[in-house]
Amino acid sequence: MTRKESGSTAPAPARRRLSRRRARGNSLDPHETRRALLLVAPALAVLALVIGYPVARAIWMSFQADQHVENGFFVQGGFAGLDNYKHWLLQRCGDVACPPGNTGSSFWEVVGITLFFTVVTVTIELVLGFWFATIMNGKFRGRSLVRAAVLIPWAIPTAVTAKLWYFIFSYDGIANTLFGAHVVWFGDKWAARSAIIVSDVWKTTPFMALLILAGLQLISEDVYEAAKVDGASAWQRFWAITVPLVKPAVVVALLFRTLDVLRMFDLPYIMTGGGAGDGNDTTTLSILVINESRNGFNSAAALSTLTFLLVFGVAFLFVKFLGANATGAEPKVKAKR
Amino acid sequence: MTTTSRWRSARTYLGVALIVVWGLAPFYWMVVTAFRDLQFTFDPTPWPTHVTLDNFRTVFDTSRNHFGRSLLNSVFIGGVVTAIGLVVGVFTAYAMARLRFPGKNAILAVILAASMFPGVALVTPLFQLFRNIGWYGSYQAMIIPDISFVLPLTIYTLTAFFREMPWELEEAARIDGATKRQAFTKIMLPLAAPGVVTTAILAFIAAWNEFLIASQLSNDKSQPVTVAIASFNGTQPHVEPYTAVMAAGTVVTIPLILMVLAFQRRIVDGLTAGGVKG
């Protein structure tokens, strides 16, 4: 892209786009529109089938009752109103508060654990990823070796990553050996959580670093030179040039990773099954949905609906407050620097 | 060379070394363990010792696991999902990158929202549905939900690639008398090939790595490798078969590593496409 040339002055590409648009006329060509819609239709139809339909079905299910016992008899389904949602949000099991140990009573705990994983891993990944990206943006030989090295954690299936780190963190494993420790990593709440966080950070920091690196590479060397001439220190250059110019790339990377961790399933499910010794110490929302589907599909559907509302709520906040332009589509003139 | 610049380059190489160790060390440990005798599972020697192929024999021992079969399952599921994602995605991406039409940003937003969709929200309704119609444990029971995240990925990546292409050539071909269809298939498609191949790799890796949906909707016959590895049986009861699991992990990862080595540049382009390029 031509962002480099336009780095400092007014939006040259925008001007070019405007003039092109003027040349083609501002009205939409009806033939072009029809052709475009024909080309887009199959994808939308497929998405409606593979996502739209299941979601509609899940929402419908979430208002149905699961098979339950009433007056000593098994009662089959029926309309349940908001009961399933009350089960999760208010910990109501029927007309009474859910007993401890019930999935309903663990809802807020699990939300907390999921958010904890999200905030901690994304923060560590952002800092490490930024650091990796600045290193990779420097001048050095062996670029392809480094690129291959960072792509390996990204490419390894998460299921394998889970097993690999499960081995590394086993009692006689290399982590304890290296640090001379005797930690039972999967028998303690915080140890297990740390092990999961380390595994996730290992696997996904490269992705973060690559996205940030791509953003860094769009910044022209000239801007730094000019700042240096004006006497800006390295620290000032970082905060006044690097950070604002790389922000769009970082926000998109943050968005992707945040949504990924909110949906996290594979690592904790395979490494701990959701508990560490006992309880829900490492249960994420996705794991809770799967566990609940053994009790009743309809209440699980309500929980999965809540999960996807949470994911979309967070995505909305990102777009609204951080201006994440993840679509990369038709950036407004003001977004184009 | 001033001392500061020499110091800076030393620091860069130190950082580079750290990144390489970060990426390779755990993977290296997996491979070393994969070739180690079960009795020496926890031998901390950093280089290969007690080298044996037994673990790989355990992995492919059909009396204990369905690993060989699950490899084929993964190849098949990944292949079909990738093909569908590409065929459906390529048309949409072309329209997104090239044509002007009302509602374009809305459609892009829908596709992006689809890619953020939590897989767990599909599993519950689909589990019940597939049970009812007898599809539980079938390949389509995994292929259909996999499309939900692979199709947005292919559209997204292809659109970014198509935006960067020299489309003037298409107009040139049109002036030379080619139809729009000819200009697309004869001129633009060959030019688009590298982007399409990259997208195919990303899509295949995404499908190959899928675990959540498969763990719920597959059975012993149809399960992909990710599920097989997570529920691996060793040779002795009550002994975690770490070495065999590491061998299985190595087998699963090797094709991906080869792809990464062969296409690393393009994969990085594909991963970052759209994210930073306006």
XYZ file of N, CA and C in Angstrom, chain A residues 63 121 263 304 314-315:
18
model
N -35.287 -21.153 25.216
C -36.551 -20.826 25.887
C -37.397 -22.073 26.155
N -3.726 -13.029 29.680
C -2.982 -13.510 28.506
C -2.847 -12.407 27.463
N -13.287 -17.265 23.955
C -13.854 -18.535 23.485
C -12.974 -19.717 23.866
N -24.808 -20.943 25.859
C -24.030 -20.627 24.651
C -24.505 -19.311 24.054
N -18.160 -7.551 23.661
C -16.766 -7.116 23.747
C -16.293 -6.604 22.389
N -16.644 -7.304 21.313
C -16.261 -6.856 19.971
C -16.839 -5.472 19.705
